[in-house]
Coordinates of C-alpha atoms in Angstrom, one line a residue:
M6 CA 2.5 40.2 -6.1
T7 CA 0.3 37.7 -8.0
K8 CA 2.0 35.1 -10.2
L9 CA -1.1 34.8 -12.5
Y10 CA 0.4 34.3 -16.1
E11 CA 3.8 35.4 -15.0
Y12 CA 5.6 33.5 -17.7
E13 CA 3.0 33.9 -20.4
L14 CA 2.9 37.7 -19.8
A15 CA 6.7 37.9 -20.3
K16 CA 6.5 36.0 -23.6
S17 CA 3.7 38.3 -24.7
A18 CA 5.7 41.4 -23.8
D19 CA 8.6 40.0 -25.7
I20 CA 6.4 39.5 -28.8
L21 CA 5.2 43.1 -28.5
M22 CA 8.6 44.6 -28.4
R23 CA 10.7 42.3 -30.6
E24 CA 8.2 41.2 -33.3
M25 CA 5.6 43.9 -33.4
F26 CA 7.5 47.1 -32.7
K27 CA 11.0 45.4 -33.8
L28 CA 12.7 47.7 -31.3
K29 CA 16.4 48.3 -31.9
P30 CA 19.1 48.8 -29.3
G31 CA 19.3 52.5 -28.4
E32 CA 15.8 53.3 -29.5
T33 CA 13.5 55.1 -27.0
I34 CA 10.0 53.8 -26.4
V35 CA 7.6 55.7 -24.3
I36 CA 5.0 53.6 -22.3
T37 CA 2.0 55.6 -21.0
A38 CA -0.5 54.4 -18.5
D39 CA -2.9 55.9 -16.1
T40 CA -4.2 55.0 -12.7
E41 CA -6.6 52.5 -14.1
S42 CA -4.0 50.7 -16.1
D43 CA -2.7 47.2 -15.2
E44 CA 0.8 47.7 -13.7
R45 CA 2.0 44.3 -14.4
V46 CA 1.4 44.8 -18.2
V47 CA 3.3 48.1 -18.1
N48 CA 6.4 46.8 -16.2
A49 CA 6.4 43.6 -18.4
A50 CA 6.5 45.8 -21.5
A51 CA 9.2 48.0 -20.0
A52 CA 11.3 45.0 -19.1
A53 CA 11.1 43.4 -22.6
A54 CA 12.1 46.7 -24.1
F55 CA 15.1 47.0 -21.9
A56 CA 16.1 43.4 -22.6
L57 CA 16.3 44.3 -26.3
G58 CA 18.7 47.2 -25.6
A59 CA 16.1 49.9 -26.0
K60 CA 15.4 52.8 -23.5
P61 CA 11.9 52.5 -22.1
M62 CA 10.3 55.6 -20.6
V63 CA 7.2 54.9 -18.4
I64 CA 4.8 57.8 -17.9
W65 CA 2.1 57.4 -15.4
L66 CA -0.9 59.8 -15.5
A67 CA -3.8 60.6 -13.3
S68 CA -6.9 59.0 -15.1
P69 CA -8.6 61.7 -17.1
H70 CA -12.5 62.3 -16.9
G71 CA -12.7 61.5 -20.6
V72 CA -10.9 60.4 -23.6
G73 CA -9.3 61.9 -26.6
K74 CA -9.5 65.8 -26.5
A75 CA -11.7 65.5 -23.4
A76 CA -8.7 64.2 -21.6
D77 CA -6.7 67.3 -22.2
P78 CA -7.8 69.5 -19.1
M79 CA -6.1 66.7 -16.8
L80 CA -2.9 66.1 -18.9
P81 CA 0.5 67.7 -18.6
V82 CA 0.1 68.6 -22.2
N83 CA 3.3 70.4 -22.9
A84 CA 5.6 67.9 -21.0
L85 CA 4.0 64.8 -22.5
T86 CA 3.9 66.2 -25.9
A87 CA 7.7 67.0 -25.7
A88 CA 8.4 63.4 -24.6
L89 CA 6.4 61.9 -27.4
C90 CA 8.0 64.2 -29.9
E91 CA 11.3 62.8 -29.2
A92 CA 10.5 59.2 -29.0
D93 CA 11.0 56.5 -31.6
A94 CA 8.0 54.4 -30.4
W95 CA 4.9 54.7 -28.2
V96 CA 2.8 52.1 -26.8
E97 CA -0.5 53.4 -25.0
F98 CA -1.9 51.2 -22.2
N99 CA -4.1 54.1 -20.8
N100 CA -7.6 53.0 -19.8
E101 CA -8.8 56.6 -20.5
W102 CA -7.1 56.8 -23.8
L103 CA -5.0 59.6 -25.3
L104 CA -5.7 58.6 -28.9
Y105 CA -6.9 61.9 -30.6
S106 CA -5.9 64.1 -27.7
T107 CA -3.7 67.1 -28.2
P108 CA -0.5 65.5 -27.3
F109 CA -1.3 62.7 -29.7
E110 CA -2.2 65.0 -32.5
I111 CA 0.8 67.1 -32.2
A112 CA 3.3 64.1 -31.7
M113 CA 1.9 62.3 -34.8
E114 CA 2.1 65.5 -36.8
K115 CA 5.6 66.7 -35.8
N116 CA 7.5 63.5 -35.0
K117 CA 7.6 61.6 -38.4
K118 CA 9.5 58.7 -37.0
L119 CA 7.1 57.9 -34.1
R120 CA 5.5 54.5 -34.2
Y121 CA 2.3 54.5 -32.1
L122 CA 0.6 51.3 -31.0
C123 CA -2.9 51.7 -29.3
L124 CA -3.3 48.9 -26.7
V125 CA -5.7 50.9 -24.4
G126 CA -7.2 49.1 -21.3
M127 CA -4.9 46.2 -21.8
D128 CA -4.7 43.7 -18.8
V129 CA -2.7 40.6 -18.3
D130 CA -5.5 38.1 -19.3
M131 CA -6.1 40.1 -22.5
M132 CA -2.5 40.5 -23.5
V133 CA -1.8 36.7 -23.1
R134 CA -4.9 35.9 -25.1
V135 CA -4.8 38.5 -28.0
I136 CA -1.0 38.6 -28.4
G137 CA 1.0 36.0 -26.5
R138 CA -1.1 33.0 -27.7
V139 CA -1.7 34.1 -31.3
D140 CA 0.1 32.9 -34.3
Q141 CA 1.0 36.5 -35.5
P142 CA 2.6 35.5 -38.9
T143 CA -0.4 33.3 -39.9
L144 CA -3.0 35.9 -38.6
S145 CA -1.2 38.7 -40.6
E146 CA -1.3 36.5 -43.8
F147 CA -5.1 35.8 -43.1
L148 CA -6.0 39.4 -42.5
H149 CA -4.2 40.6 -45.7
K150 CA -5.9 38.0 -47.8
A151 CA -9.4 38.7 -46.3
T152 CA -8.7 42.5 -47.0
E153 CA -7.8 41.7 -50.6
L154 CA -10.9 39.7 -51.2
T155 CA -13.2 42.4 -49.6
A156 CA -11.5 45.3 -51.6
K157 CA -12.2 43.5 -54.7
A158 CA -16.0 43.2 -54.0
R159 CA -18.3 45.7 -55.5
H160 CA -21.4 45.0 -53.2
V161 CA -21.6 43.6 -49.7
R162 CA -24.4 42.2 -47.6
I163 CA -24.1 41.5 -44.0
T164 CA -26.7 39.7 -41.8
T165 CA -26.7 38.4 -38.2
P166 CA -28.8 36.1 -36.1
A167 CA -30.0 39.1 -34.0
G168 CA -31.5 40.7 -37.1
T169 CA -28.9 42.8 -38.9
D170 CA -29.6 42.8 -42.6
L171 CA -27.6 45.6 -44.4
E172 CA -26.4 46.0 -47.9
F173 CA -24.0 48.5 -49.4
D174 CA -21.5 49.2 -52.3
N175 CA -17.8 49.6 -51.7
E176 CA -16.1 52.8 -52.7
P177 CA -12.6 52.1 -54.2
Q178 CA -11.2 55.6 -53.4
Y179 CA -11.8 55.2 -49.7
K180 CA -9.2 53.6 -47.4
F181 CA -9.0 50.0 -46.3
T182 CA -7.1 49.5 -43.1
C183 CA -5.8 46.1 -42.1
D184 CA -4.6 45.9 -38.5
D185 CA -2.1 43.1 -38.6
G186 CA -0.1 44.0 -35.4
D187 CA 3.0 45.3 -37.3
A188 CA 4.1 48.5 -35.6
S189 CA 7.6 48.6 -37.1
E190 CA 6.9 51.5 -39.4
P191 CA 6.1 55.1 -38.5
G192 CA 2.5 55.9 -38.0
M193 CA -0.6 54.8 -36.1
H194 CA -1.0 51.2 -35.4
M195 CA -3.8 49.1 -33.7
L196 CA -4.0 45.8 -32.0
A197 CA -4.0 42.9 -34.7
G198 CA -7.3 41.3 -35.7
Q199 CA -9.4 44.0 -37.5
I200 CA -10.1 45.1 -41.1
C201 CA -11.8 48.4 -41.4
W202 CA -13.2 50.2 -44.6
I203 CA -15.7 52.9 -45.7
P204 CA -18.5 52.0 -47.9
R205 CA -20.3 54.2 -50.3
F206 CA -22.3 56.1 -47.7
E207 CA -25.4 56.7 -49.6
T208 CA -25.8 53.0 -50.5
I209 CA -26.0 51.7 -47.0
S210 CA -29.5 50.5 -46.3
G211 CA -31.4 47.9 -44.2
T212 CA -31.4 46.9 -40.5
L213 CA -28.5 47.2 -38.2
V214 CA -28.6 45.5 -34.8
F215 CA -25.9 46.0 -32.2
D216 CA -25.9 42.9 -29.8
G217 CA -22.3 42.9 -28.5
T218 CA -20.9 46.1 -27.1
L219 CA -21.7 49.8 -27.9
S220 CA -19.0 52.2 -26.8
P221 CA -19.8 54.9 -25.9
P222 CA -22.3 55.2 -24.3
C223 CA -23.6 51.9 -23.2
G224 CA -20.7 49.4 -23.0
H225 CA -21.5 45.7 -22.8
L226 CA -25.2 45.4 -24.2
K227 CA -27.8 43.5 -22.2
Q228 CA -30.4 43.9 -24.9
P229 CA -29.9 44.3 -28.8
I230 CA -30.3 47.8 -30.2
V231 CA -32.2 47.8 -33.5
M232 CA -31.7 50.5 -36.0
K233 CA -33.3 51.4 -39.4
I234 CA -30.7 52.6 -41.9
E235 CA -31.6 54.6 -45.0
K236 CA -28.9 56.0 -47.3
G237 CA -26.2 55.7 -44.7
R238 CA -28.1 57.3 -41.8
V239 CA -29.8 56.0 -38.6
V240 CA -33.5 56.9 -39.1
D241 CA -35.0 54.8 -36.2
I242 CA -33.8 53.3 -33.0
K243 CA -35.7 50.5 -31.0
G244 CA -34.9 48.3 -28.1
G245 CA -34.9 48.5 -24.3
D246 CA -33.2 50.9 -21.9
Q247 CA -30.0 51.1 -23.6
A248 CA -31.6 51.8 -26.9
I249 CA -33.2 54.8 -25.1
E250 CA -29.9 55.7 -23.6
F251 CA -28.1 55.5 -27.0
K252 CA -30.7 57.7 -28.8
A253 CA -30.6 60.3 -26.0
W254 CA -26.7 60.3 -26.3
L255 CA -26.8 60.8 -30.1
E256 CA -29.4 63.6 -29.8
S257 CA -27.4 65.3 -27.1
F258 CA -24.8 66.5 -29.7
N259 CA -27.4 68.4 -31.7
D260 CA -25.5 67.2 -34.7
P261 CA -27.2 65.3 -37.4
N262 CA -23.9 63.7 -38.7
M263 CA -23.8 61.7 -35.5
F264 CA -26.5 59.6 -37.0
R265 CA -24.4 58.8 -40.0
L266 CA -22.6 55.4 -40.5
A267 CA -18.9 56.1 -40.7
H268 CA -17.2 52.8 -41.3
V269 CA -17.6 48.9 -41.2
C270 CA -15.0 46.4 -39.8
Y271 CA -14.4 42.7 -39.5
G272 CA -13.4 41.2 -36.1
F273 CA -10.6 38.5 -36.5
N274 CA -8.5 38.0 -33.6
P275 CA -8.6 34.4 -32.4
G276 CA -8.0 35.1 -28.8
A277 CA -10.5 38.0 -28.4
K278 CA -13.7 37.6 -26.4
L279 CA -16.5 39.8 -25.5
T280 CA -15.5 41.6 -22.3
G281 CA -16.8 45.3 -22.5
N282 CA -13.5 46.6 -23.6
V283 CA -14.3 47.8 -27.1
L284 CA -10.6 47.5 -28.2
E285 CA -10.9 43.7 -27.8
D286 CA -14.7 43.3 -28.5
E287 CA -14.5 44.8 -32.1
R288 CA -11.9 42.0 -32.7
V289 CA -14.0 39.1 -31.6
W290 CA -13.8 36.5 -34.2
G291 CA -16.6 36.5 -36.8
S292 CA -18.1 39.8 -35.6
T293 CA -18.6 43.0 -37.7
E294 CA -18.5 46.4 -36.2
W295 CA -19.9 49.7 -37.3
G296 CA -18.8 53.2 -36.4
L297 CA -21.0 56.2 -36.2
G298 CA -20.2 59.9 -36.3
Y299 CA -16.8 61.4 -36.8
L300 CA -14.7 60.2 -39.7
S301 CA -11.2 61.5 -40.6
P302 CA -10.8 63.0 -44.1
I303 CA -7.7 60.9 -44.5
D304 CA -9.9 57.9 -44.6
A305 CA -12.7 59.4 -46.7
P306 CA -11.5 62.3 -48.8
P307 CA -12.1 65.1 -49.2
E308 CA -13.7 65.9 -46.0
G309 CA -14.7 62.6 -44.1
I310 CA -17.6 63.2 -41.7
K311 CA -17.5 66.3 -39.6
A312 CA -19.3 65.2 -36.3
K313 CA -18.8 66.0 -32.7
S314 CA -18.1 62.5 -31.5
H315 CA -17.9 58.9 -32.6
C316 CA -19.1 55.5 -31.3
D317 CA -18.5 52.0 -32.2
G318 CA -21.1 49.0 -32.0
I319 CA -20.6 45.3 -32.3
C320 CA -22.6 42.8 -34.3
M321 CA -22.0 39.2 -33.3
N322 CA -21.8 36.0 -35.5
S323 CA -22.0 37.8 -38.8
T324 CA -22.7 36.4 -42.3
V325 CA -21.0 38.2 -45.1
W326 CA -21.5 38.0 -48.8
L327 CA -18.9 39.6 -51.2
D328 CA -20.6 40.0 -54.6
E329 CA -22.9 37.0 -53.6
V330 CA -19.8 34.9 -52.6
K331 CA -20.1 33.9 -48.8
I332 CA -17.0 34.7 -46.7
L333 CA -18.5 34.3 -43.3
D334 CA -21.4 32.2 -42.1
N335 CA -22.7 32.9 -38.6
G336 CA -19.1 33.9 -37.6
I337 CA -17.3 31.1 -39.2
V338 CA -15.0 31.7 -42.1
V339 CA -16.1 29.6 -45.1
H340 CA -14.2 31.2 -48.0
P341 CA -12.0 28.5 -49.6
E342 CA -9.0 30.8 -49.9
L343 CA -9.0 31.4 -46.1
T344 CA -10.0 28.2 -44.4
S345 CA -6.6 26.6 -44.2
M346 CA -5.1 29.7 -42.5
V347 CA -8.1 29.6 -40.1
R348 CA -7.4 26.1 -39.1
K349 CA -3.8 27.0 -38.3
L350 CA -5.3 29.8 -36.1
G351 CA -7.5 27.4 -34.2
K352 CA -10.8 28.8 -35.3

């Protein structure tokens, strides 16, 4: 068995269970993984939970041929759902993720005490970089302050060296989500380092260029994908082979709502790097990310966006103005209320 990062992994798993989940003695935590998952990460997480007096239950699954609802045909739906409905906490390491699958949706609806944390595709190197070596309290303080500043803004402009130049208005009634890594309360939680919000759809106009990752369908991008945006919709797509692949993928759904922009996010995890794993890539420091397609009505009432699927694309080295006050400059945080925390985070 490899010894790479053995000590660092143990520390990272302890942070996960002790500080992020705040597991208590006697609590049951379900750890799900599939045959593409990193066994060392799974075992370290289970050991850390057990050391705290909790009761880890590890469930290994055959890797489905899809994610979300597309995973259902290969899942032991009833048995998995039953376990999740009785758990206090659940961390998902599956590579072919269960997020939005039938067991996920039933468990989140029926088990009101369940704390779910999405760490899909997590490997040892990533866990050490984005959890173990991160000053979590300072990162949380930074993220909540950046969320506060952004939520106060009426108008936002985002540009990138690759050619993105988008403007939009914020919609106060829509949800702002700050993923700070705290999974100690019931509900759905994500890896720390992302702030997500939904603009006023009809105000989003300009040029959007993905130059990091686009998932699905392309993964890591070899060439930029350039889109013209009018009133929150993609009306033109240009680029190389991956742009052609992306356009064909969107058109394959025969659903005009797949061309709608759904949300925008900041990436702010100091350990994240571009790897092709969208969970990490959308948290690369100083990036922005846009989702297209489906959007839950919980986030954008009354009906969200009814689309047949969803994808996320990354814009690297972003510059962001909030009501003409610059918060980011080519991926570097420049707002005076944030810079002292950024220095503590090593960025």
